[in-house]
Amino acid sequence: MSVYGTEHEMASQIDRKLLKRLLGYATKHKWPIVLSLALLVVVVAIDLARPVIIGKAVDEVIINYDKIYSVVEAEVDMTQMKGSVVIQGQSLVLEEQSEDSLGKKAILVYGEEGYYLVSDLTMDEALAIQSDAYVDGTGATSQVVSGDSDYLGVLMSKEEMRLLRQSDFGKLVRLMVIFIGILIAGLLIGYYQTILLHYTGQKIIYDIRKDIFAHIQGLSVEFFNEHPVGQLVTRVTNDTETLNEMYTSVIVNSVKSVLTLIGIAGMMMVLNLRLSLIVFMVVPLIGLATWLFRKYSRKAYRDVRTKVSAVNTFLSEHISGMKIVQIFHKEKSKMAAFNEINTGLKKANLRQLLIFGVYRPSMYFLYVIGLGLVLGFGGWQVMKGLLTLGVLVMFIQYISNFFDPIQQLAEQFNILQSAFASAEKIFTLLDDHAVIEDAANAKELKQIDGRIEFKNVSFAYVEDDYVLKDVSFTVEPGETVAFVGATGAGKTSILNLLSRYYDIQEGEILIDGVNIKHLKKHNIRRHIGQMLQDVFLFTGTIRDNISLGDESISEEAMIEAAKTVNAYPFISKLKEGFKEPVYERGATFSAGQRQLLSFARTLAYKPSILVLDEATANIDTETEILIQDALKKLMEGRTTLVVAHRLSTIQHADKIVVLHKGRIKEIGNHQTLLANKGLYYNLYRLQYSD
């Protein structure tokens, strides 16, 4: 098998798997989709009926002037010796008729000037004229020739013609009303079908977005360290919107296009098989063009989605860090970098447009060829009398409608390729198992005393590159334990492992004697209050940022937490108090105020264990005094783990764990460690050497 053959087969398998998963979301809303498809069948039937009505109007009404009207009875009024002929339900008066006219037949033959009436015919003569007759000459009277016989024809007046054609006009009006009626019905049904389809599509996309965000929330911290935020935003927004277009446009409209093609092909074969076969001669060329388009389009669409993700990632990162860009005067270099990425996206889009730009005109060219064949061969059949003009008109409309769904299928295939490219990226994200799963029999602890034990714990972010090596220590309920050491010693890793943001490779971590792998993640984190150096505030209000949407936290509890951490004084001075707006990342508040709000947030959830990771590092001296006062109240009766570089903040800890290159070197209180004159003593001397 060729390389291309292998790649093509793999791409087809991927497409089938993606389509199966995408349809899996659609099956949750199958009944609205089934109703939409049923309405679609009605719309297609109406579309197929329109050319039939037009053809019927052409054949039976519009070009009906040249037909010979059926044999009719001639009647004579014996009192006035005037006769009449009943034609098409209308009575036409014949002047100066004799008694011999009674019981005779009359017939109408079309000539250059109009219809000529031939009367006083026997049944045999009338039948002969009806089968083969023509008007020879012009004027008020002319000869009507039938075989070897000549008959006198009298030109009918305009008023008589109007009476004669009255029923035809009525039929034309009826056909027009039917045409307009089914057109309006088709528009109304199509409108309802489109609304129903788009409503269902939005519900499907809602489910997909919800699944993606829920999955993202469950991913490990390690995943977010490796994947840019802009890339994830692209998955939730741009890529899902591309899928929305597929659900609301491609799936059902593809069914419509296929049904239309089948219906038109069937109608054409019923009307004229030979003319249909001539039209179908271009079908292999259509298949070839579509195959070539599919071959080159998939890669182009995948490249576009990748480039869109790259642009979003760049924008997300650099807009967030715009202050640094401006501080270091890097606008020009960053603009150049953006231009490079933006140019890549432009080129990818142009390649995509080029591929489709070649395919669409190719389809139009094939349509023109098909139309030319119909006009040529169909016109010849009309001139030979083998085909009526109405049927040819129907064929011309059907040939136009035959290529329309093919072009629509091309456009839908265009969207489908883009959707598959987006779906591939979405499902790659959903299939990413960088998730710390709860054990099948995981349990919850309603109350935690706060006893923590690390038993021979070894941990590596990257395989075999251990940042913690055989770490063991115990924290009793209510104790305050501090972790110190040089950067990279493993202090923050211990705190991350306690909340189970990562899973350890060796050893055990116990809370109240239970291995944390046997507890549910949310249960562990619910009882651990973390206060970090990098405070994150969400857009909303101060109340929203303290309660995080938890309605169980009352206004009184929130105020009490704010008072405890000394945040209430500055909050009460704000114009709207706890309803004061908070903008992105809390940019309108100082670093100290943001830290106080994070402390209030932690306390509002009443944790059993407190974790402070350099929580006072970015706070001014005055605010730090307030924080230290709050911490004394916080730590009463709670197990507290503290990471701090400033040793002055941890001198009153019950235990100090000294780490060096992932191993515990010393454990003791401040005075004991100083007396030992070990690593802690050296760290202390370095900080206070002045």
XYZ file of C-alpha atoms in Angstrom:
690
model
C 0.000 0.000 0.000
C 1.273 3.508 -0.832
C 2.100 6.043 1.845
C -0.813 8.169 0.710
C -3.108 5.178 0.805
C -2.098 4.494 4.408
C -2.536 8.145 5.388
C -5.879 8.321 3.595
C -7.113 5.177 5.344
C -5.985 6.485 8.731
C -7.678 9.842 8.080
C -10.906 8.039 7.144
C -10.769 5.972 10.330
C -10.187 9.117 12.388
C -13.101 10.834 10.632
C -15.409 7.915 11.381
C -14.419 7.889 15.052
C -14.834 11.651 15.337
C -18.216 11.542 13.608
C -19.366 8.735 15.891
C -18.445 10.755 18.989
C -20.024 13.920 17.603
C -23.235 12.054 16.805
C -23.141 10.697 20.348
C -23.834 14.230 21.598
C -26.615 14.610 19.037
C -28.411 11.430 20.156
C -29.224 13.124 23.474
C -31.530 15.391 21.463
C -32.647 12.830 18.885
C -36.374 13.649 18.793
C -35.994 17.328 17.794
C -33.486 16.180 15.168
C -35.873 13.467 13.905
C -38.669 16.069 13.660
C -36.297 18.402 11.838
C -35.442 15.636 9.363
C -39.138 14.875 8.824
C -39.813 18.524 8.066
C -36.819 18.465 5.765
C -38.372 15.641 3.720
C -41.487 17.802 3.258
C -39.349 20.762 2.152
C -37.507 18.567 -0.386
C -40.821 17.220 -1.728
C -42.058 20.790 -2.195
C -38.841 21.745 -3.988
C -39.260 18.785 -6.332
C -42.889 19.676 -7.025
C -42.247 23.248 -8.177
C -40.715 22.383 -11.594
C -43.585 19.932 -12.226
C -46.146 22.710 -11.779
C -44.184 25.020 -14.076
C -43.848 22.308 -16.738
C -47.559 21.509 -16.468
C -48.408 25.198 -16.946
C -46.176 25.383 -20.042
C -47.473 22.220 -21.692
C -51.159 22.403 -20.804
C -51.809 26.139 -20.823
C -49.119 28.515 -22.064
C -48.244 26.827 -25.381
C -51.688 25.277 -25.895
C -52.695 27.610 -28.744
C -51.570 25.143 -31.381
C -53.694 22.247 -30.236
C -56.779 21.113 -32.168
C -59.811 21.233 -29.920
C -61.958 18.138 -29.523
C -65.004 17.403 -31.645
C -68.036 19.272 -30.363
C -71.757 19.226 -31.073
C -73.312 21.978 -33.221
C -76.816 23.119 -32.289
C -79.321 25.182 -34.371
C -82.075 27.460 -33.048
C -84.934 26.513 -35.463
C -86.870 29.731 -34.764
C -84.059 32.121 -35.659
C -82.019 29.746 -37.833
C -78.936 30.604 -35.800
C -76.602 27.968 -34.412
C -74.060 27.705 -31.610
C -71.096 25.558 -30.840
C -70.220 24.573 -27.273
C -66.425 24.555 -26.867
C -64.581 24.332 -23.537
C -67.859 25.011 -21.797
C -68.403 28.241 -23.713
C -71.195 28.771 -26.302
C -70.087 30.502 -29.558
C -72.860 31.860 -31.819
C -72.858 30.850 -35.516
C -74.748 33.219 -37.793
C -77.092 32.111 -40.662
C -77.083 28.415 -40.002
C -79.400 26.117 -41.902
C -81.495 23.295 -40.635
C -78.975 20.945 -42.212
C -76.442 22.013 -39.550
C -78.389 20.273 -36.855
C -76.423 17.321 -35.457
C -73.275 18.223 -37.314
C -69.832 18.448 -35.717
C -67.483 21.450 -35.438
C -63.769 21.687 -34.689
C -61.113 24.372 -34.067
C -57.760 24.409 -35.879
C -54.891 26.788 -34.999
C -53.338 28.966 -37.733
C -51.055 31.975 -37.952
C -53.867 34.458 -37.203
C -55.495 32.398 -34.470
C -58.145 29.689 -34.279
C -60.334 28.847 -37.288
C -63.727 27.239 -36.829
C -64.661 24.452 -39.231
C -68.335 23.475 -38.882
C -70.943 21.289 -40.573
C -68.677 18.251 -40.329
C -69.601 14.637 -40.161
C -68.088 12.544 -37.416
C -65.586 10.944 -39.801
C -64.507 14.339 -41.152
C -64.116 15.739 -37.654
C -62.002 12.799 -36.542
C -59.809 13.139 -39.626
C -59.223 16.849 -38.976
C -58.531 16.176 -35.288
C -55.760 13.720 -36.135
C -54.091 15.732 -38.901
C -54.988 19.249 -40.078
C -53.458 22.659 -40.708
C -54.573 26.097 -41.860
C -53.386 27.096 -45.310
C -53.420 30.885 -45.564
C -54.407 33.905 -43.489
C -57.378 36.216 -43.301
C -60.922 36.097 -42.000
C -61.487 32.827 -43.853
C -58.901 30.242 -44.863
C -58.671 26.729 -46.123
C -58.191 23.978 -43.531
C -56.362 21.073 -45.119
C -56.715 17.527 -43.828
C -55.221 14.837 -46.015
C -56.662 15.282 -49.517
C -59.685 17.311 -48.322
C -60.122 21.069 -47.939
C -62.584 22.743 -45.557
C -63.586 26.342 -45.005
C -62.360 27.802 -41.711
C -63.703 31.034 -40.198
C -61.289 33.080 -38.032
C -62.616 33.517 -34.502
C -62.913 37.022 -33.039
C -60.902 38.228 -30.049
C -64.000 38.036 -27.863
C -64.604 34.467 -28.983
C -60.940 33.689 -28.316
C -61.256 35.135 -24.840
C -64.271 32.954 -24.191
C -62.472 29.971 -25.682
C -59.386 30.404 -23.479
C -61.257 31.314 -20.339
C -60.977 27.838 -18.874
C -57.241 27.779 -19.689
C -56.781 31.074 -17.875
C -58.650 29.614 -14.932
C -56.373 26.588 -14.961
C -53.314 28.864 -15.094
C -54.598 30.796 -12.088
C -55.191 27.536 -10.199
C -51.654 26.378 -10.974
C -50.301 29.763 -9.892
C -52.215 29.583 -6.603
C -50.949 26.038 -6.008
C -47.380 27.143 -6.821
C -47.517 30.136 -4.481
C -49.260 28.029 -1.823
C -46.623 25.310 -1.736
C -43.900 27.971 -1.929
C -45.268 29.701 1.190
C -45.775 26.332 2.895
C -42.178 25.403 2.058
C -40.897 28.704 3.462
C -42.887 28.321 6.707
C -41.889 24.681 7.192
C -38.271 25.521 6.303
C -38.312 28.402 8.803
C -39.607 26.211 11.622
C -37.177 23.449 10.678
C -34.228 25.898 10.748
C -35.262 27.371 14.119
C -35.700 23.893 15.599
C -32.352 22.765 14.222
C -30.431 25.814 15.484
C -32.094 25.551 18.896
C -31.057 21.905 19.122
C -27.564 22.739 17.867
C -27.115 25.323 20.612
C -28.171 22.758 23.236
C -25.622 20.284 21.850
C -22.847 22.906 21.904
C -23.894 23.829 25.443
C -23.346 20.206 26.474
C -19.944 20.073 24.754
C -18.757 23.343 26.326
C -19.961 22.137 29.711
C -18.098 18.838 29.319
C -14.890 20.603 28.241
C -14.939 23.052 31.146
C -15.845 20.324 33.639
C -12.965 18.226 32.288
C -10.554 21.174 32.477
C -11.519 21.774 36.104
C -10.653 18.187 36.933
C -7.209 18.231 35.308
C -4.093 18.208 37.413
C -1.961 21.271 38.116
C 0.763 19.671 35.998
C -1.486 19.884 32.932
C -1.878 23.660 33.286
C 1.866 24.040 33.678
C 2.324 22.433 30.250
C -0.592 23.947 28.273
C -1.052 27.677 27.524
C -4.279 29.302 28.689
C -4.988 30.704 25.205
C -4.963 27.187 23.752
C -7.576 26.019 26.255
C -9.718 29.113 25.635
C -9.622 28.294 21.907
C -10.971 24.798 22.615
C -13.918 26.116 24.628
C -14.794 29.013 22.293
C -13.570 28.889 18.684
C -13.509 25.116 18.262
C -16.942 24.546 19.792
C -18.389 27.316 17.610
C -17.053 25.477 14.561
C -18.885 22.361 15.765
C -22.052 24.433 16.177
C -21.974 25.225 12.467
C -21.588 21.523 11.718
C -24.602 20.525 13.840
C -26.842 23.325 12.550
C -25.742 23.276 8.922
C -23.870 20.203 7.806
C -25.644 17.154 9.205
C -29.266 17.963 8.357
C -28.502 19.975 5.218
C -26.319 17.141 3.955
C -29.327 14.864 4.329
C -31.380 17.465 2.444
C -28.811 17.621 -0.344
C -28.683 13.826 -0.676
C -32.479 13.524 -0.662
C -32.700 16.298 -3.259
C -30.142 14.576 -5.478
C -31.955 11.250 -5.264
C -35.341 12.911 -5.851
C -34.130 14.923 -8.839
C -32.394 11.903 -10.378
C -35.603 9.890 -10.000
C -37.781 12.639 -11.482
C -35.459 13.131 -14.456
C -35.416 9.410 -15.226
C -39.203 9.285 -15.086
C -39.490 12.284 -17.440
C -36.910 11.151 -20.021
C -34.445 8.330 -19.451
C -32.145 9.117 -22.405
C -31.793 12.777 -21.462
C -31.137 11.754 -17.832
C -28.328 9.402 -18.860
C -26.689 12.212 -20.833
C -26.792 14.445 -17.729
C -25.337 11.653 -15.576
C -22.281 11.524 -17.843
C -20.763 14.385 -15.780
C -21.232 12.546 -12.450
C -17.832 10.714 -12.630
C -16.142 14.105 -13.113
C -17.997 15.389 -10.038
C -16.745 12.402 -8.045
C -13.159 12.992 -9.177
C -13.297 16.692 -8.253
C -14.732 15.865 -4.811
C -12.083 13.202 -4.164
C -9.266 15.625 -5.004
C -10.843 18.300 -2.814
C -11.093 15.926 0.140
C -7.498 14.837 -0.345
C -6.050 18.337 0.014
C -8.575 20.094 2.232
C -8.220 18.154 5.494
C -4.606 19.127 6.069
C -5.400 22.755 5.225
C -8.235 22.937 7.757
C -6.203 21.254 10.481
C -3.416 23.761 9.856
C -5.883 26.659 10.181
C -7.160 25.427 13.561
C -3.575 25.026 14.805
C -2.675 28.551 13.679
C -5.819 30.020 15.293
C -4.838 28.337 18.554
C -1.314 29.771 18.268
C -2.653 33.314 17.760
C -5.021 33.002 20.733
C -2.234 31.630 22.915
C 0.094 34.487 21.965
C -2.595 37.109 22.608
C -3.650 35.609 25.940
C -0.072 35.484 27.203
C 1.075 38.900 25.982
C -2.054 40.857 26.848
C -1.813 39.464 30.398
C 1.886 40.404 30.491
C 1.562 43.729 28.651
C 2.943 45.628 31.637
C 6.236 43.720 31.377
C 6.347 44.296 27.614
C 5.971 48.043 28.160
C 8.388 48.197 31.089
C 11.163 46.650 29.001
C 10.139 48.544 25.851
C 9.643 45.344 23.824
C 6.648 46.514 21.797
C 8.495 46.324 18.469
C 9.941 42.857 19.025
C 6.612 41.504 20.264
C 4.855 43.119 17.301
C 7.306 41.359 15.003
C 6.619 38.052 16.766
C 2.871 38.589 16.448
C 3.243 39.458 12.765
C 5.029 36.159 12.207
C 2.254 34.156 13.871
C -0.445 36.235 12.220
C 1.188 35.745 8.820
C 1.174 31.998 9.409
C -2.581 32.121 10.064
C -3.128 34.265 6.963
C -1.197 31.825 4.768
C -3.100 28.858 6.220
C -6.418 30.590 5.490
C -5.293 31.473 1.963
C -4.332 27.831 1.305
C -7.767 26.786 2.514
C -9.451 29.401 0.301
C -7.342 28.373 -2.691
C -8.411 24.743 -2.382
C -12.086 25.639 -2.101
C -11.682 28.397 -4.712
C -10.603 25.789 -7.256
C -13.275 23.271 -6.305
C -16.312 25.589 -6.449
C -15.676 26.918 -10.004
C -14.930 23.359 -11.124
C -18.383 22.326 -9.955
C -19.932 25.322 -11.729
C -18.076 24.395 -14.924
C -19.520 20.883 -14.744
C -22.973 22.391 -14.211
C -22.590 24.491 -17.365
C -21.549 21.376 -19.299
C -24.589 19.491 -18.017
C -26.902 22.404 -18.871
C -25.426 22.600 -22.378
C -26.055 18.897 -22.923
C -29.669 19.263 -21.773
C -30.320 22.288 -24.001
C -28.666 20.644 -27.019
C -30.095 17.152 -26.887
C -33.379 18.217 -25.262
C -33.942 20.985 -27.840
C -33.337 18.485 -30.639
C -35.933 16.140 -29.104
C -38.450 18.996 -28.855
C -37.952 19.887 -32.536
C -38.434 16.223 -33.450
C -41.618 16.079 -31.430
C -40.153 13.476 -29.072
C -40.243 15.809 -26.077
C -42.604 18.582 -25.040
C -41.365 22.065 -24.236
C -42.754 21.799 -20.708
C -40.684 18.685 -20.010
C -37.576 20.455 -21.320
C -38.306 23.400 -19.010
C -38.633 20.951 -16.111
C -35.317 19.329 -17.058
C -33.558 22.700 -17.161
C -34.839 23.508 -13.664
C -33.968 20.065 -12.372
C -30.454 20.249 -13.828
C -29.943 23.550 -11.978
C -31.308 22.010 -8.790
C -29.210 18.888 -9.394
C -25.935 20.811 -9.191
C -27.034 23.116 -6.362
C -27.034 20.347 -3.713
C -23.700 19.082 -5.059
C -22.191 22.535 -4.534
C -23.885 22.713 -1.144
C -22.384 19.335 -0.270
C -19.000 20.780 -1.202
C -19.554 23.732 1.119
C -20.843 21.408 3.825
C -17.807 19.200 3.319
C -15.776 22.368 3.703
C -17.406 23.022 7.083
C -17.174 19.340 7.995
C -13.409 19.317 7.475
C -13.065 22.380 9.688
C -15.352 20.755 12.274
C -13.333 17.523 12.227
C -10.135 19.529 12.746
C -11.732 21.264 15.745
C -13.307 18.045 17.041
C -9.949 16.294 16.879
C -8.435 18.957 19.130
C -11.432 18.996 21.491
C -11.484 15.229 21.930
C -7.703 15.188 22.339
C -8.249 17.502 25.299
C -11.152 15.431 26.650
C -9.073 12.264 26.262
C -6.161 13.774 28.187
C -6.035 11.734 31.363
C -3.849 14.143 33.294
C -6.500 13.771 35.948
C -6.056 12.581 39.494
C -8.943 10.164 39.840
C -10.726 9.285 43.056
C -10.438 5.646 44.053
C -13.499 3.501 43.427
C -14.090 3.141 47.173
C -12.965 6.678 48.120
C -14.655 8.039 51.209
C -15.251 11.372 52.887
C -14.328 12.583 56.349
C -17.016 14.811 57.798
C -14.589 16.213 60.326
C -10.790 16.380 60.292
C -8.698 16.748 63.426
C -5.656 17.726 61.421
C -3.066 15.017 62.049
C -0.727 14.839 59.021
C 1.866 12.180 58.366
C 4.330 11.776 55.470
C 5.805 8.261 55.330
C 8.865 7.751 53.125
C 7.449 10.013 50.416
C 9.344 10.337 47.143
C 8.021 12.511 44.330
C 9.118 13.670 40.863
C 7.411 16.086 38.467
C 9.420 14.520 35.653
C 10.193 10.811 35.632
C 13.258 9.901 37.748
C 14.007 13.561 38.551
C 12.931 13.455 42.197
C 12.310 16.711 44.053
C 11.409 14.876 47.292
C 13.376 11.863 48.440
C 12.256 9.602 51.264
C 10.577 12.410 53.232
C 8.986 11.471 56.561
C 7.511 13.711 59.267
C 4.410 13.983 61.465
C 2.279 16.999 62.334
C -0.009 16.641 65.330
C -3.453 18.293 65.416
C -3.187 21.984 66.216
C 0.559 22.167 65.601
C 2.259 24.802 63.463
C 5.012 23.398 61.274
C 7.245 25.534 59.070
C 9.283 24.383 56.072
C 12.482 26.213 55.204
C 15.279 25.674 52.754
C 16.829 27.029 49.616
C 14.818 27.526 46.429
C 14.042 24.149 44.864
C 14.413 22.267 48.131
C 10.843 20.896 47.844
C 8.915 23.088 50.309
C 5.996 24.030 48.025
C 5.892 20.487 46.623
C 5.025 19.170 50.100
C 2.038 21.532 50.297
C 0.885 20.577 46.778
C 1.074 16.881 47.620
C -0.954 17.342 50.791
C -3.872 18.753 48.757
C -3.275 16.012 46.185
C -2.610 18.257 43.228
C -0.061 15.608 42.275
C 0.221 11.910 43.115
C 3.395 10.613 44.729
C 5.491 7.840 43.243
C 6.496 6.229 46.564
C 5.369 6.302 50.179
C 2.150 7.431 51.868
C 0.525 10.674 52.957
C -2.003 10.311 55.773
C -4.601 12.686 57.180
C -6.045 11.535 60.485
C -4.534 8.132 59.765
C -6.235 7.733 56.346
C -4.218 7.580 53.137
C -5.281 10.581 51.038
C -5.585 8.267 48.011
C -8.533 6.691 49.825
C -10.261 10.052 50.305
C -12.196 12.064 47.751
C -10.220 15.001 46.381
C -12.899 17.596 47.043
C -13.188 16.327 50.624
C -9.460 16.838 51.227
C -9.410 20.296 49.675
C -12.612 21.344 51.447
C -10.844 20.966 54.796
C -7.581 22.624 53.734
C -7.426 26.406 53.537
C -4.634 27.598 51.267
C -3.233 31.121 51.245
C -0.737 31.654 48.472
C 1.776 34.326 47.573
C 0.139 34.918 44.159
C -3.417 35.989 44.973
C -6.056 35.518 42.282
C -9.290 37.506 42.384
C -12.158 36.881 39.981
C -14.233 39.476 38.168
C -17.345 40.193 40.232
C -17.727 41.725 43.685
C -15.851 41.416 46.966
C -18.661 39.214 48.257
C -18.333 36.924 45.221
C -14.589 36.583 45.818
C -14.964 35.728 49.484
C -17.866 33.290 49.147
C -16.960 32.017 45.634
C -20.669 31.544 45.025
C -21.268 29.351 48.086
C -24.736 30.377 49.278
C -24.193 28.585 52.585
C -21.747 31.314 53.635
C -23.928 33.952 55.277
C -23.337 37.696 55.263
C -22.523 37.534 58.973
C -19.928 34.767 58.464
C -18.318 36.735 55.658
C -18.129 39.918 57.761
C -16.732 37.961 60.680
C -14.013 36.437 58.490
C -13.124 39.892 57.122
C -12.900 41.321 60.640
C -10.720 38.435 61.824
C -8.099 39.006 59.130
C -8.338 42.792 59.534
C -9.804 43.238 56.026
C -13.056 44.791 57.235
C -11.681 48.313 57.851
C -10.655 48.879 54.223
C -13.772 47.107 52.849
C -16.104 49.276 54.947
C -14.498 52.418 53.500
C -15.318 51.376 49.919
C -18.317 53.076 48.284
C -20.320 49.851 47.912
C -18.691 47.823 50.674
C -18.909 44.084 50.022
C -20.700 44.837 46.743
C -17.719 46.803 45.430
C -16.864 45.641 41.880
C -13.688 43.577 41.440
C -12.155 43.725 37.981
C -9.853 41.180 36.343
C -7.229 39.906 38.812
C -8.289 42.612 41.301
C -6.217 45.246 39.513
C -7.890 48.135 41.417
C -6.692 46.828 44.824
C -3.229 46.909 46.329
C -1.212 43.726 46.853
C -1.882 43.904 50.593
C -5.633 44.336 50.103
C -5.765 41.387 47.692
C -3.920 39.252 50.234
C -6.311 40.239 53.015
C -9.260 39.301 50.793
C -7.697 35.902 50.116
C -7.310 35.392 53.884
C -10.969 36.262 54.401
C -11.924 33.839 51.631
C -9.977 31.028 53.286
C -11.436 31.695 56.732
C -15.015 31.879 55.408
C -14.759 28.177 54.517
C -13.614 27.294 58.091
C -10.777 24.910 57.205
C -9.324 22.388 59.653
C -5.835 22.740 58.158
C -4.150 25.980 57.113
C -1.487 26.129 54.428
C 0.536 29.335 53.989
C 2.938 29.440 51.068
C 4.867 32.709 51.334
C 1.516 34.311 52.105
C 3.063 37.489 53.531
C 5.938 37.872 51.070
C 4.411 40.707 49.021
C 2.824 42.652 51.866
C 4.097 45.915 53.275
C 5.227 46.107 56.887
C 2.056 47.785 58.159
C -0.201 45.206 56.488
C 2.066 42.372 57.634
C 1.508 43.437 61.221
C -2.244 43.121 60.623
C -1.730 39.716 58.993
C 0.462 38.396 61.786
C -2.187 39.442 64.282
C -4.828 37.632 62.217
C -2.688 34.534 61.876
C -2.406 34.139 65.623
C -6.201 33.971 65.790
C -6.397 31.711 62.743
C -3.910 29.142 63.928
C -5.530 28.597 67.310
C -6.844 25.024 67.278
C -5.851 24.455 63.640
C -3.026 22.466 62.100
C -0.900 24.944 60.145
C 1.812 24.348 57.558
C 3.929 27.354 56.645
C 6.480 27.946 53.911
C 8.511 31.113 54.430
C 11.847 32.463 53.321
C 11.891 35.091 56.045
C 12.798 33.128 59.147
C 11.494 35.879 61.418
C 7.916 34.882 60.524
C 8.281 31.264 61.725
C 10.275 31.579 64.963
C 7.222 30.639 67.027
C 6.401 27.485 65.031
C 6.100 24.251 67.005
C 8.363 22.509 64.481
C 10.641 23.677 61.730
C 11.484 21.204 58.965
C 14.724 22.051 57.166
C 14.901 20.734 53.584
C 17.903 20.489 51.314
C 17.748 19.069 47.772
C 14.549 17.152 48.491
C 15.669 15.576 51.768
C 14.914 16.479 55.369
C 18.123 17.585 57.095
C 16.790 18.855 60.424
C 13.564 18.960 62.440
C 13.071 20.968 65.655
C 11.929 24.301 67.038
C 13.726 27.592 66.477
C 15.895 27.497 69.586
C 16.829 23.822 69.231
C 17.901 24.249 65.615
C 19.978 27.303 66.411
C 21.656 25.416 69.246
C 22.500 22.548 66.859
C 24.361 25.006 64.604
C 23.406 23.039 61.519
C 21.841 24.077 58.205
C 19.106 26.174 59.859
C 21.734 28.010 61.923
C 23.620 28.868 58.719
C 20.447 30.061 56.988
C 19.629 32.226 60.010
C 23.123 33.727 60.067
C 22.922 34.528 56.331
C 19.640 36.423 56.783
C 20.748 38.316 59.888
C 24.463 38.682 59.234
C 24.128 42.477 59.284
